[in-house]
Short mmCIF file of C-alpha atoms in Angstrom, two decimals:
data_model
loop_
_atom_site.label_atom_id
_atom_site.label_comp_id
_atom_site.label_asym_id
_atom_site.label_seq_id
_atom_site.Cartn_x
_atom_site.Cartn_y
_atom_site.Cartn_z
CA GLU A 1 21.22 -11.26 -62.51
CA ALA A 2 20.92 -9.54 -59.01
CA GLN A 3 23.01 -11.60 -56.48
CA VAL A 4 25.42 -11.55 -53.71
CA THR A 5 28.63 -13.62 -54.33
CA GLN A 6 30.92 -15.15 -51.42
CA ASN A 7 34.07 -16.61 -51.70
CA PRO A 8 35.17 -19.18 -50.73
CA ARG A 9 32.04 -21.45 -49.92
CA TYR A 10 34.27 -23.81 -47.85
CA LEU A 11 37.50 -23.00 -45.92
CA ILE A 12 39.39 -25.23 -43.77
CA THR A 13 41.92 -23.51 -41.70
CA VAL A 14 44.24 -23.57 -38.39
CA THR A 15 44.09 -21.62 -35.52
CA GLY A 16 45.93 -18.23 -35.78
CA LYS A 17 46.15 -18.14 -39.63
CA LYS A 18 44.88 -14.84 -40.96
CA LEU A 19 41.86 -15.37 -43.35
CA THR A 20 39.63 -13.11 -45.57
CA VAL A 21 36.24 -14.01 -46.84
CA THR A 22 34.90 -12.08 -49.76
CA CYS A 23 31.60 -10.51 -50.45
CA SER A 24 30.17 -8.65 -53.30
CA GLN A 25 26.89 -7.45 -54.33
CA ASN A 26 25.74 -6.09 -57.99
CA MET A 27 22.61 -4.19 -56.97
CA ASN A 28 24.21 -0.98 -55.63
CA HIS A 29 23.14 -1.84 -52.19
CA GLU A 30 24.05 0.71 -49.44
CA TYR A 31 23.67 -1.51 -46.49
CA MET A 32 25.56 -4.92 -45.96
CA SER A 33 25.84 -7.23 -43.22
CA TRP A 34 27.70 -10.33 -42.16
CA TYR A 35 26.20 -12.95 -40.00
CA ARG A 36 27.32 -16.23 -38.58
CA GLN A 37 24.77 -19.13 -38.19
CA ASP A 38 25.32 -21.78 -35.48
CA PRO A 39 22.94 -24.69 -34.69
CA GLY A 40 20.44 -23.37 -32.05
CA LEU A 41 21.70 -19.90 -32.34
CA GLY A 42 20.37 -18.75 -35.40
CA LEU A 43 21.88 -16.16 -37.40
CA ARG A 44 24.02 -13.50 -35.37
CA GLN A 45 25.01 -10.21 -37.01
CA ILE A 46 28.90 -9.78 -36.88
CA TYR A 47 28.86 -6.36 -38.44
CA TYR A 48 27.33 -4.04 -40.49
CA SER A 49 27.79 -1.05 -43.34
CA MET A 50 25.52 1.77 -43.82
CA ASN A 51 27.82 2.82 -46.67
CA VAL A 52 31.60 3.29 -48.10
CA GLU A 53 33.70 3.45 -45.03
CA VAL A 54 30.78 3.47 -42.81
CA THR A 55 30.81 0.24 -40.44
CA ASP A 56 29.63 -0.96 -37.03
CA LYS A 57 29.44 -3.57 -34.72
CA GLY A 58 26.60 -5.90 -34.73
CA ASP A 59 26.01 -8.44 -31.78
CA VAL A 60 28.74 -10.65 -31.97
CA PRO A 61 31.94 -8.57 -33.60
CA GLU A 62 34.96 -9.99 -31.37
CA GLY A 63 37.51 -11.53 -33.45
CA TYR A 64 36.33 -10.05 -36.52
CA LYS A 65 37.10 -7.22 -38.59
CA VAL A 66 35.51 -5.57 -41.93
CA SER A 67 36.30 -2.91 -44.32
CA ARG A 68 34.05 -1.08 -46.86
CA LYS A 69 36.65 0.66 -49.30
CA GLU A 70 33.92 -0.06 -52.11
CA LYS A 71 30.24 0.00 -52.24
CA ARG A 72 30.11 -3.40 -53.68
CA ASN A 73 32.43 -5.18 -51.62
CA PHE A 74 32.54 -5.98 -47.88
CA PRO A 75 34.94 -8.40 -46.75
CA LEU A 76 35.30 -10.33 -43.68
CA ILE A 77 38.62 -10.39 -41.91
CA LEU A 78 39.73 -13.04 -39.36
CA GLU A 79 43.06 -11.81 -38.24
CA SER A 80 43.87 -14.84 -35.68
CA PRO A 81 40.96 -17.38 -36.33
CA SER A 82 39.92 -19.61 -33.23
CA PRO A 83 37.91 -23.05 -33.19
CA ASN A 84 34.93 -21.23 -31.62
CA GLN A 85 34.73 -19.39 -35.04
CA THR A 86 33.90 -22.42 -36.84
CA SER A 87 30.68 -21.37 -38.34
CA LEU A 88 28.61 -20.81 -41.39
CA TYR A 89 28.83 -17.22 -42.80
CA PHE A 90 26.67 -15.36 -44.70
CA CYS A 91 26.90 -11.99 -46.49
CA ALA A 92 23.74 -9.96 -46.91
CA SER A 93 22.85 -6.42 -48.65
CA SER A 94 19.98 -4.33 -48.81
CA LEU A 95 18.85 -0.75 -50.21
CA GLY A 96 18.91 0.29 -46.49
CA PRO A 97 18.89 -0.90 -42.99
CA GLY A 98 15.20 -0.61 -42.14
CA PHE A 99 12.36 -1.61 -44.28
CA TYR A 100 14.28 -3.41 -46.91
CA GLU A 101 14.61 -7.16 -47.61
CA GLN A 102 18.23 -8.32 -47.22
CA TYR A 103 19.57 -10.44 -49.95
CA PHE A 104 21.73 -13.29 -48.75
CA GLY A 105 24.67 -15.04 -50.35
CA PRO A 106 24.99 -18.61 -50.63
CA GLY A 107 27.18 -18.59 -47.59
CA THR A 108 30.75 -19.91 -46.35
CA ARG A 109 31.37 -22.70 -44.19
CA LEU A 110 34.51 -22.19 -42.32
CA THR A 111 36.27 -24.90 -40.24
CA VAL A 112 39.30 -23.75 -37.78
CA THR A 113 41.26 -26.62 -36.31
CA GLU B 1 17.97 -7.10 -24.21
CA ASP B 2 16.86 -7.23 -27.65
CA GLN B 3 15.44 -11.06 -28.40
CA VAL B 4 13.48 -12.91 -30.74
CA THR B 5 12.24 -16.39 -29.99
CA GLN B 6 10.53 -18.63 -32.31
CA SER B 7 8.69 -21.58 -31.62
CA PRO B 8 8.17 -24.67 -32.35
CA GLU B 9 11.45 -25.59 -33.19
CA ALA B 10 10.51 -28.37 -35.50
CA LEU B 11 7.23 -29.04 -36.96
CA ARG B 12 5.84 -32.02 -39.00
CA LEU B 13 3.03 -31.64 -40.99
CA GLN B 14 0.99 -34.16 -43.31
CA GLU B 15 0.28 -32.34 -46.94
CA GLY B 16 -2.67 -30.39 -46.48
CA GLU B 17 -2.71 -29.69 -42.48
CA SER B 18 -2.76 -26.27 -41.81
CA SER B 19 -0.87 -24.67 -38.70
CA SER B 20 1.06 -21.72 -37.46
CA LEU B 21 4.73 -20.73 -36.76
CA ASN B 22 5.35 -18.40 -33.75
CA CYS B 23 7.84 -15.41 -33.54
CA SER B 24 7.84 -13.48 -30.01
CA TYR B 25 9.85 -10.56 -29.65
CA THR B 26 11.26 -8.03 -27.13
CA VAL B 27 12.83 -5.05 -28.89
CA SER B 28 13.13 -1.44 -27.66
CA GLY B 29 12.17 0.10 -30.74
CA LEU B 30 10.78 -2.58 -33.56
CA ARG B 31 11.47 -0.76 -36.92
CA GLY B 32 10.09 -3.75 -38.84
CA LEU B 33 9.70 -7.53 -38.73
CA PHE B 34 10.77 -9.99 -41.57
CA TRP B 35 10.17 -13.61 -42.48
CA TYR B 36 12.66 -15.57 -44.32
CA ARG B 37 12.94 -18.96 -45.48
CA GLN B 38 15.79 -20.89 -45.70
CA ASP B 39 16.77 -24.21 -47.52
CA PRO B 40 19.20 -26.54 -46.80
CA GLY B 41 22.63 -25.36 -47.82
CA LYS B 42 21.26 -21.87 -48.94
CA GLY B 43 21.01 -18.45 -47.77
CA PRO B 44 17.86 -17.35 -46.51
CA GLU B 45 15.18 -16.07 -48.64
CA PHE B 46 13.15 -13.09 -48.12
CA LEU B 47 9.33 -13.48 -47.71
CA PHE B 48 7.61 -10.51 -45.82
CA THR B 49 8.17 -7.35 -44.13
CA LEU B 50 5.51 -6.19 -41.56
CA TYR B 51 5.79 -2.78 -39.93
CA SER B 52 2.79 -2.24 -37.30
CA ALA B 53 0.75 -4.43 -35.28
CA GLY B 54 -2.30 -5.35 -37.15
CA GLU B 55 -0.64 -5.82 -40.39
CA GLU B 56 -1.08 -9.02 -42.36
CA LYS B 57 0.77 -9.96 -45.99
CA GLU B 58 0.00 -13.08 -47.83
CA LYS B 59 2.03 -15.10 -50.40
CA GLU B 60 0.55 -18.28 -52.05
CA ARG B 61 -0.01 -20.68 -48.93
CA LEU B 62 1.45 -18.31 -46.49
CA LYS B 63 0.33 -15.46 -44.37
CA ALA B 64 2.08 -13.38 -41.98
CA THR B 65 0.74 -11.26 -39.24
CA LEU B 66 1.71 -8.91 -36.50
CA THR B 67 0.88 -7.98 -32.96
CA LYS B 68 2.78 -5.58 -30.67
CA LYS B 69 4.35 -8.72 -29.12
CA GLU B 70 4.60 -11.33 -31.57
CA SER B 71 4.27 -12.56 -35.17
CA PHE B 72 2.82 -15.53 -36.85
CA LEU B 73 3.50 -17.42 -40.09
CA HIS B 74 0.09 -19.26 -40.83
CA ILE B 75 0.61 -21.91 -43.60
CA THR B 76 -2.57 -23.16 -45.22
CA ALA B 77 -2.70 -26.58 -46.96
CA PRO B 78 0.94 -26.96 -47.08
CA LYS B 79 2.66 -28.90 -49.85
CA PRO B 80 5.69 -30.71 -49.66
CA GLU B 81 7.71 -28.11 -51.13
CA ASP B 82 7.09 -25.89 -48.28
CA SER B 83 9.34 -27.77 -46.30
CA ALA B 84 12.10 -25.41 -45.00
CA THR B 85 13.47 -23.50 -42.08
CA TYR B 86 11.36 -20.23 -41.32
CA LEU B 87 13.27 -17.28 -39.88
CA CYS B 88 11.93 -14.43 -38.02
CA ALA B 89 14.27 -11.29 -37.57
CA VAL B 90 13.52 -7.65 -36.15
CA HIS B 91 15.20 -4.38 -37.20
CA ASN B 92 16.04 -2.05 -34.52
CA PHE B 93 18.50 0.92 -34.88
CA ASN B 94 20.33 -0.33 -37.87
CA LYS B 95 20.83 -3.70 -36.50
CA PHE B 96 19.00 -7.22 -36.90
CA TYR B 97 18.12 -9.70 -34.69
CA PHE B 98 16.88 -13.48 -35.96
CA GLY B 99 15.23 -16.29 -34.16
CA SER B 100 16.96 -19.55 -34.53
CA GLY B 101 13.99 -20.40 -36.74
CA THR B 102 11.45 -23.17 -37.00
CA LYS B 103 12.25 -26.16 -39.13
CA LEU B 104 9.31 -27.55 -41.40
CA ASN B 105 8.80 -30.82 -42.65
CA VAL B 106 5.68 -31.54 -44.93
CA LYS B 107 4.89 -35.28 -45.71
CA PRO B 108 3.00 -36.13 -48.82
#
């Protein structure tokens, strides 16, 4: 089954404690992306990757890091989480950035206290 | 600044009562406009891609249209299972910009 998986699905952590949210896709997609979704603000793109070792900033990259060492995986790293990073996070993948539909993961709800 | 605005924020319809959702955008170079459906607790699910003004696409009770400044998602004779949040997104230079969505509630 074609899918995007994210782990963990729920995470409660404290300010400053480094964390990683994993994302994996099994569709051999080149384009992968991370979004955060906040009430009233919609989905905002954090980082995206065009292919292995190629990443770039989205609209709200501050406080986040990513890496793309393998085509299927695109982890999101919060090195020093803060309460304003409490949000619902989605990973997505597609064949390419332009005309192709994105497949979204189930989401990770992060709470930083 | 690239921006996507959706209206209304929320819409309540009776089953069978047709309506339209609006997505207006300002982007420097539109590469595509997308509609997604999002159910509570789930990731968005793709509905349509539109590339150029005048284009229309249909799927069951949904029809999406595109002009140079906005897109409409028309819902004909909706059913309760059409209740969801509908998201609009535009693609520009490898990035995506989403609107905040329209939450549709269809009552039987």
